[in-house]
CSV table of C-alpha atoms and ligand atoms in Angstrom, one decimal:
chain,number,residue,atom,x,y,z
L,1,MET,CA,165.4,7.6,95.5
L,2,GLN,CA,166.4,4.0,95.8
L,3,LYS,CA,168.6,3.2,98.8
L,4,ASN,CA,172.0,1.7,98.3
L,5,ILE,CA,172.4,-2.0,99.1
L,6,MET,CA,174.9,-2.0,101.9
L,7,THR,CA,176.8,-5.2,102.2
L,8,LEU,CA,178.9,-5.9,105.4
L,9,GLU,CA,182.0,-5.4,103.3
L,10,ARG,CA,180.9,-2.0,102.0
L,11,HIS,CA,179.8,-0.9,105.4
L,12,PHE,CA,183.3,-1.8,106.9
L,13,LEU,CA,185.0,0.1,104.1
L,14,GLU,CA,182.9,3.2,104.8
L,15,GLN,CA,183.6,2.8,108.6
L,16,GLN,CA,187.3,2.6,107.9
L,17,ARG,CA,187.1,5.8,106.0
L,18,LYS,CA,185.3,7.5,108.9
L,19,TYR,CA,187.1,6.0,111.8
L,20,PRO,CA,190.8,5.3,111.4
L,21,GLN,CA,190.7,2.8,114.3
L,22,ALA,CA,188.6,0.5,112.2
L,23,ARG,CA,191.8,-0.7,110.5
L,24,GLY,CA,192.3,-3.7,108.2
L,25,ALA,CA,193.0,-6.3,110.9
L,26,PHE,CA,190.0,-5.4,112.9
L,27,THR,CA,187.7,-5.3,109.9
L,28,LYS,CA,189.1,-8.6,108.7
L,29,LEU,CA,188.3,-10.1,112.2
L,30,LEU,CA,184.7,-9.0,112.1
L,31,THR,CA,184.4,-10.3,108.5
L,32,GLU,CA,185.7,-13.7,109.5
L,33,ILE,CA,183.3,-13.9,112.5
L,34,ALA,CA,180.5,-13.1,110.0
L,35,PHE,CA,181.7,-15.9,107.8
L,36,ALA,CA,181.8,-18.4,110.6
L,37,SER,CA,178.3,-17.3,111.6
L,38,LYS,CA,177.1,-18.1,108.1
L,39,VAL,CA,178.4,-21.6,108.4
L,40,ILE,CA,176.8,-22.0,111.8
L,41,SER,CA,173.5,-20.5,110.4
L,42,ARG,CA,173.5,-23.1,107.7
L,43,GLU,CA,174.0,-25.9,110.2
L,44,VAL,CA,171.3,-24.5,112.5
L,45,ASN,CA,168.9,-24.3,109.6
L,46,ARG,CA,169.7,-27.9,108.6
L,47,ALA,CA,169.5,-29.2,112.2
L,48,GLY,CA,166.1,-30.7,111.8
L,49,LEU,CA,167.1,-32.7,108.8
L,50,GLY,CA,170.0,-34.8,109.8
L,51,ASP,CA,170.8,-37.0,112.7
L,52,ILE,CA,172.3,-34.0,114.4
L,53,LEU,CA,169.8,-33.3,117.1
L,54,GLY,CA,169.9,-34.5,120.7
L,55,ASN,CA,172.4,-34.3,123.4
L,56,ALA,CA,176.0,-35.1,122.9
L,57,GLY,CA,175.8,-36.8,126.3
L,58,VAL,CA,178.5,-34.6,127.9
L,59,LEU,CA,178.4,-31.7,130.4
L,60,ASN,CA,180.0,-28.4,129.7
L,61,VAL,CA,182.3,-26.8,132.3
L,62,GLN,CA,179.2,-25.3,134.1
L,63,GLY,CA,177.8,-28.8,134.5
L,64,GLU,CA,175.0,-28.2,132.0
L,65,GLU,CA,173.9,-30.4,129.2
L,66,VAL,CA,175.7,-29.6,125.9
L,67,GLN,CA,173.9,-30.2,122.6
L,68,LYS,CA,175.8,-31.2,119.5
L,69,LEU,CA,175.4,-27.9,117.8
L,70,ASP,CA,177.1,-26.1,120.7
L,71,ILE,CA,180.2,-28.1,120.1
L,72,LEU,CA,179.9,-27.8,116.3
L,73,ALA,CA,179.6,-24.0,116.6
L,74,HIS,CA,182.5,-23.8,119.1
L,75,LYS,CA,184.8,-25.9,116.8
L,76,MET,CA,183.7,-24.0,113.7
L,77,LEU,CA,184.6,-20.6,115.2
L,78,ILE,CA,188.0,-21.9,116.4
L,79,ASN,CA,188.8,-23.5,113.1
L,80,ILE,CA,188.0,-20.4,111.1
L,81,MET,CA,189.6,-17.9,113.5
L,82,ASP,CA,192.8,-19.6,114.7
L,83,HIS,CA,195.2,-19.4,111.8
L,84,LEU,CA,194.5,-15.9,110.5
L,85,GLY,CA,197.2,-14.1,112.5
L,86,LEU,CA,194.5,-11.8,113.9
L,87,LEU,CA,193.9,-13.3,117.3
L,88,CYS,CA,196.2,-14.2,120.2
L,89,GLY,CA,193.6,-16.4,121.8
L,90,MET,CA,190.0,-17.3,122.3
L,91,ALA,CA,187.8,-18.1,125.3
L,92,SER,CA,184.6,-20.0,124.9
L,93,GLU,CA,181.7,-21.0,127.1
L,94,GLU,CA,182.4,-24.5,125.9
L,95,SER,CA,186.0,-24.8,126.9
L,96,GLU,CA,187.3,-24.8,130.5
L,97,ASN,CA,190.6,-23.1,129.6
L,98,TYR,CA,191.3,-20.4,127.1
L,99,ILE,CA,192.3,-21.6,123.7
L,100,LYS,CA,195.8,-20.8,122.5
L,101,ILE,CA,196.7,-20.2,118.9
L,102,PRO,CA,198.7,-23.3,117.7
L,103,ASP,CA,202.4,-22.6,117.6
L,104,GLU,CA,202.6,-23.0,113.9
L,105,PHE,CA,200.3,-20.0,113.4
L,106,PRO,CA,201.2,-16.3,114.0
L,107,VAL,CA,199.5,-14.5,116.9
L,108,GLY,CA,197.6,-11.2,116.4
L,109,ASN,CA,196.6,-8.4,118.7
L,110,TYR,CA,193.1,-9.3,119.5
L,111,VAL,CA,191.3,-11.7,121.9
L,112,LEU,CA,187.9,-13.3,121.1
L,113,ASN,CA,185.5,-14.3,123.9
L,114,MET,CA,182.4,-16.2,122.7
L,115,ASP,CA,179.2,-18.0,123.5
L,116,PRO,CA,179.2,-20.2,120.3
L,117,LEU,CA,175.6,-21.0,120.7
L,118,ASP,CA,173.3,-19.3,123.2
L,119,GLY,CA,169.9,-20.7,124.0
L,120,SER,CA,170.9,-24.2,123.2
L,121,SER,CA,167.9,-25.8,125.0
L,122,ASN,CA,165.9,-24.3,122.1
L,123,ILE,CA,167.8,-26.0,119.3
L,124,ASP,CA,165.6,-29.1,118.8
L,125,VAL,CA,162.3,-27.1,119.1
L,126,ASN,CA,163.2,-24.7,116.3
L,127,VAL,CA,163.3,-21.6,118.5
L,128,SER,CA,165.7,-18.7,118.0
L,129,ILE,CA,169.3,-19.2,119.2
L,130,GLY,CA,172.5,-17.2,118.6
L,131,THR,CA,176.2,-16.7,118.7
L,132,ILE,CA,177.6,-13.9,121.0
L,133,PHE,CA,181.1,-12.5,120.6
L,134,SER,CA,183.3,-9.9,122.3
L,135,ILE,CA,186.7,-8.6,121.1
L,136,HIS,CA,189.4,-7.1,123.3
L,137,ARG,CA,192.9,-5.9,122.5
L,138,LYS,CA,195.8,-7.9,123.8
L,139,VAL,CA,197.2,-6.2,127.0
L,140,SER,CA,199.8,-8.6,128.4
L,141,ASN,CA,203.5,-8.7,127.4
L,142,HIS,CA,203.4,-12.4,127.0
L,143,PRO,CA,204.8,-13.4,123.6
L,144,ARG,CA,201.7,-15.5,122.8
L,145,VAL,CA,198.7,-15.0,125.2
L,146,ALA,CA,198.1,-14.8,129.0
L,147,LEU,CA,194.9,-15.1,131.2
L,148,LYS,CA,195.2,-11.4,131.7
L,149,ASP,CA,194.3,-10.8,128.1
L,150,PHE,CA,190.9,-12.4,128.7
L,151,LEU,CA,190.1,-10.9,132.1
L,152,GLN,CA,189.4,-7.3,130.9
L,153,PRO,CA,186.4,-5.2,131.9
L,154,GLY,CA,183.7,-4.8,129.2
L,155,ARG,CA,184.3,-1.1,129.1
L,156,VAL,CA,187.4,-1.7,127.0
L,157,GLN,CA,185.9,-4.0,124.5
L,158,VAL,CA,186.8,-2.9,121.0
L,159,ALA,CA,183.8,-4.6,119.5
L,160,ALA,CA,180.9,-6.9,120.5
L,161,GLY,CA,178.0,-8.5,118.7
L,162,TYR,CA,175.7,-11.4,118.2
L,163,VAL,CA,174.3,-13.4,115.4
L,164,LEU,CA,170.7,-14.4,115.8
L,165,TYR,CA,169.5,-17.5,114.1
L,166,GLY,CA,165.8,-16.7,114.0
L,167,SER,CA,163.1,-16.3,111.4
L,168,SER,CA,166.0,-14.7,109.5
L,169,THR,CA,169.7,-14.7,110.5
L,170,MET,CA,170.8,-11.3,111.7
L,171,LEU,CA,174.2,-9.9,112.8
L,172,VAL,CA,174.1,-7.1,115.2
L,173,TYR,CA,177.4,-5.4,116.3
L,174,THR,CA,179.0,-2.4,117.7
L,175,SER,CA,182.5,-1.1,117.7
L,176,GLY,CA,181.7,1.9,119.9
L,177,GLN,CA,180.2,3.9,117.0
L,178,GLY,CA,176.6,2.9,117.3
L,179,VAL,CA,174.8,-0.4,116.8
L,180,TYR,CA,174.3,-1.8,113.3
L,181,GLY,CA,172.1,-4.7,112.3
L,182,PHE,CA,172.5,-6.8,109.1
L,183,THR,CA,170.2,-9.4,107.8
L,184,LEU,CA,171.5,-12.4,105.9
L,185,ASP,CA,170.1,-12.8,102.4
L,186,PRO,CA,170.3,-16.6,102.1
L,187,ALA,CA,170.3,-16.6,98.3
L,188,LEU,CA,173.2,-14.1,98.1
L,189,GLY,CA,174.9,-15.5,101.2
L,190,GLU,CA,175.5,-11.9,102.2
L,191,PHE,CA,174.7,-9.8,105.2
L,192,LEU,CA,172.9,-6.7,104.1
L,193,LEU,CA,172.4,-3.6,106.3
L,194,SER,CA,168.8,-3.6,107.6
L,195,HIS,CA,169.0,-1.7,110.8
L,196,GLU,CA,171.1,1.4,110.9
L,197,SER,CA,172.0,3.1,114.3
L,198,ILE,CA,169.8,1.0,116.4
L,199,LYS,CA,168.4,2.9,119.5
L,200,ILE,CA,166.5,1.1,122.2
L,201,PRO,CA,163.0,2.7,122.5
L,202,LYS,CA,162.6,4.7,125.7
L,203,LYS,CA,159.2,3.2,126.4
L,204,SER,CA,159.3,-0.4,127.5
L,205,ARG,CA,156.9,-2.9,126.0
L,206,PHE,CA,158.2,-6.1,127.4
L,207,TYR,CA,159.7,-7.6,130.5
L,208,SER,CA,161.6,-10.9,130.4
L,209,ILE,CA,162.3,-13.0,133.5
L,210,ASN,CA,161.9,-16.7,134.3
L,211,GLU,CA,158.9,-16.4,136.6
L,212,ALA,CA,158.9,-20.1,137.4
L,213,TYR,CA,161.8,-19.2,139.7
L,214,SER,CA,159.9,-16.7,141.7
L,215,TYR,CA,160.0,-19.0,144.8
L,216,ARG,CA,163.8,-18.5,144.9
L,217,TRP,CA,163.8,-14.7,144.2
L,218,HIS,CA,164.9,-12.1,146.7
L,219,THR,CA,162.4,-9.6,148.0
L,220,TRP,CA,163.5,-6.9,145.6
L,221,THR,CA,162.9,-9.1,142.5
L,222,ARG,CA,159.4,-10.1,143.7
L,223,LYS,CA,158.5,-6.5,144.6
L,224,TYR,CA,159.8,-5.2,141.3
L,225,ILE,CA,158.0,-7.8,139.1
L,226,ASP,CA,154.8,-7.2,141.2
L,227,TYR,CA,155.2,-3.5,140.4
L,228,LEU,CA,155.5,-4.3,136.7
L,229,LYS,CA,152.2,-6.2,136.9
L,230,SER,CA,150.4,-3.6,139.0
L,231,PRO,CA,147.4,-1.8,137.5
L,232,VAL,CA,149.2,1.6,137.8
L,233,LYS,CA,152.2,0.5,135.8
L,234,GLN,CA,150.1,-1.5,133.4
L,235,ALA,CA,147.9,1.5,132.8
L,236,GLY,CA,150.9,3.6,131.9
L,237,LEU,CA,152.8,1.1,129.8
L,238,GLY,CA,150.8,-2.0,129.1
L,239,LEU,CA,153.8,-4.2,129.5
L,240,SER,CA,153.8,-7.8,128.3
L,241,LEU,CA,155.8,-10.7,129.5
L,242,ARG,CA,158.1,-12.4,126.9
L,243,TYR,CA,160.6,-15.1,127.8
L,244,ILE,CA,162.2,-17.2,125.1
L,245,GLY,CA,165.0,-18.8,127.2
L,246,SER,CA,167.6,-17.7,124.7
L,247,LEU,CA,169.2,-14.6,126.1
L,248,VAL,CA,170.3,-13.4,122.7
L,249,ALA,CA,166.7,-13.6,121.3
L,250,ASP,CA,165.1,-12.1,124.4
L,251,PHE,CA,167.7,-9.2,124.3
L,252,HIS,CA,167.2,-8.6,120.6
L,253,ARG,CA,163.4,-8.3,120.9
L,254,ASN,CA,163.8,-5.9,123.8
L,255,LEU,CA,166.5,-3.9,122.0
L,256,LEU,CA,164.2,-3.3,119.0
L,257,MET,CA,160.9,-3.0,120.8
L,258,GLY,CA,161.9,-1.6,124.2
L,259,GLY,CA,162.0,-3.6,127.4
L,260,ILE,CA,164.0,-5.2,130.2
L,261,PHE,CA,165.5,-8.6,130.7
L,262,VAL,CA,166.4,-9.7,134.2
L,263,TYR,CA,168.3,-12.8,135.3
L,264,PRO,CA,168.8,-12.0,138.9
L,265,GLU,CA,170.8,-13.5,141.8
L,266,ASP,CA,168.5,-15.8,143.7
L,267,THR,CA,168.7,-18.4,146.4
L,268,LYS,CA,169.8,-21.1,144.0
L,269,THR,CA,172.1,-19.1,141.8
L,270,PRO,CA,173.5,-16.4,144.2
L,271,LYS,CA,175.7,-15.0,141.5
L,272,GLY,CA,173.1,-15.3,138.7
L,273,LYS,CA,173.4,-17.8,135.9
L,274,LEU,CA,174.7,-15.9,132.9
L,275,ARG,CA,178.4,-15.5,132.1
L,276,LEU,CA,180.1,-12.2,132.3
L,277,LEU,CA,182.6,-12.6,129.5
L,278,TYR,CA,180.5,-14.4,126.9
L,279,GLU,CA,177.0,-13.1,127.5
L,280,ALA,CA,176.6,-10.1,129.8
L,281,ALA,CA,179.5,-7.9,128.8
L,282,PRO,CA,179.0,-8.1,125.0
L,283,LEU,CA,175.3,-7.4,125.3
L,284,ALA,CA,175.9,-4.6,127.8
L,285,PHE,CA,178.2,-2.9,125.2
L,286,ILE,CA,175.5,-3.1,122.6
L,287,ALA,CA,172.8,-1.9,125.1
L,288,GLU,CA,174.8,1.1,126.1
L,289,GLN,CA,175.6,2.0,122.5
L,290,ALA,CA,171.9,1.8,121.8
L,291,GLY,CA,171.1,4.2,124.6
L,292,GLY,CA,170.2,1.5,127.1
L,293,LYS,CA,171.8,0.2,130.3
L,294,ALA,CA,173.1,-3.0,131.9
L,295,SER,CA,173.8,-3.6,135.5
L,296,ASP,CA,174.5,-6.5,137.9
L,297,GLY,CA,172.4,-4.6,140.5
L,298,MET,CA,175.4,-2.9,142.0
L,299,GLN,CA,177.5,-1.6,139.1
L,300,ASP,CA,177.4,-1.3,135.4
L,301,ILE,CA,178.2,-4.6,133.8
L,302,LEU,CA,180.9,-2.9,131.7
L,303,ASP,CA,182.7,-1.8,134.9
L,304,ILE,CA,183.1,-5.2,136.4
L,305,GLN,CA,186.7,-6.5,136.6
L,306,PRO,CA,186.5,-10.2,135.7
L,307,LYS,CA,188.4,-12.5,138.0
L,308,GLN,CA,187.6,-15.8,136.2
L,309,LEU,CA,186.9,-16.9,132.7
L,310,HIS,CA,183.6,-18.5,133.4
L,311,GLN,CA,182.5,-15.9,136.0
L,312,ARG,CA,178.7,-15.5,136.4
L,313,THR,CA,176.8,-12.4,137.0
L,314,PRO,CA,173.3,-11.2,137.7
L,315,LEU,CA,172.0,-9.3,134.7
L,316,ILE,CA,169.5,-6.4,134.5
L,317,ILE,CA,169.6,-5.1,130.9
L,318,GLY,CA,167.4,-3.1,128.5
L,319,SER,CA,165.8,0.3,128.3
L,320,SER,CA,167.6,2.7,130.5
L,321,ALA,CA,164.7,4.1,132.5
L,322,GLU,CA,163.4,0.6,133.2
L,323,VAL,CA,166.8,-0.7,134.4
L,324,LYS,CA,167.0,2.3,136.7
L,325,THR,CA,163.6,1.5,138.2
L,326,ALA,CA,164.7,-2.1,138.8
L,327,LEU,CA,167.9,-0.8,140.5
L,328,ARG,CA,165.8,1.4,142.7
L,329,PHE,CA,163.8,-1.7,143.9
L,330,ARG,CA,167.0,-3.6,144.4
L,331,ASN,CA,168.4,-0.8,146.5
L,332,ASP,CA,165.2,-0.2,148.5
L,333,PHE,CA,164.3,-3.9,149.2
L,334,LYS,CA,167.7,-5.5,149.8
F,1,AHG,P1,173.5,-21.4,126.9
F,1,AHG,O1,172.5,-22.1,125.9
F,1,AHG,O2,174.6,-20.6,126.1
F,1,AHG,O3,174.0,-22.2,128.0
F,1,AHG,O4,172.7,-20.2,127.6
F,1,AHG,C1,171.4,-20.4,128.1
F,1,AHG,C2,171.1,-19.2,129.0
F,1,AHG,C3,170.5,-18.0,128.2
F,1,AHG,O5,170.5,-18.1,126.9
F,1,AHG,C4,169.0,-18.0,128.7
F,1,AHG,O6,168.6,-16.6,128.9
F,1,AHG,C5,169.1,-18.7,130.0
F,1,AHG,O7,170.1,-19.6,129.9
F,1,AHG,C6,167.8,-19.3,130.4
F,1,AHG,O8,168.0,-19.9,131.6
F,1,AHG,P2,166.7,-20.5,132.4
F,1,AHG,O9,166.2,-21.7,131.7
F,1,AHG,O10,167.3,-20.8,133.8
F,1,AHG,O11,165.7,-19.4,132.5
F,2,MN,MN1,174.5,-18.7,126.6
F,3,MN,MN1,176.1,-21.5,124.8
């Protein structure tokens, strides 16, 4: 029998029937994020054509080089999301402070945290990049929005996801009822369900870490990576190294194929590099929903209480068994 074509809209309608918490406002929010991602996807696909490449010549709040498309994606998301009456605020990797909804627009009950474009060093070499997002419910009593609304542990996210601009554009999301993947049909301009109930394979096929930094690793990281490369481990698993340098793409591959991604604390970045709110927490929610695990080495990423918007965290994420092994090394060789 032929399978039904499941558009994002139809999927949300079915989810609403099954889960009353997937109410109109929430569904509309995800639909609008999907729309914004289609616009970004179009710009990413056209990036090689126009005079859009190269650096904008400014540094973002973390002191890193910002590419033009980062800013474009950041502005696009704000522009599409700020007037709908669904959000009370947004926080973005590209903005030092959180973004308030302009006074002329109504505020809604949700907060959006985002990495508008992840893996931006890969933009001008045509390698996969993505948008990562995380949605929380407003918790403060403030009439508009307060910092408290953004600084919530990942455990209470109501939804999280990413859009990968790769060989095709894919939207992967969870709202706590499993992980769903949609592939953009460019001719239709529609996301169509392509991956239902994604589960991360128990057997790991890949490990992902920036090995060039091994000189600054702590003992546990070195011992763990040596172990992954040891004949005994290789005989059992036959692991391969893959490291794209776009977290979202590295994570996506390991999610579908099985594996582990590690961006540890080291002597140069004692707190790791990746951001808790925009990168680690949303991907941790997806990993757990897919049967995987994410940790900072001491606790589950989802249990960390954020103290700052741009807080960084070490990240060990992927297949559950492999993450547990990494944690054993971290514990034994501190
Ligand atoms: P962003 O482009 O949003 O700043 O993120 C880049 C991040 C992440 O995507 C990737 O995993 C990591 O930086 C790579 O860092 P290294 O080059 O230090 O390995
Ligand atoms: Mn990023
Ligand atoms: Mn980014």
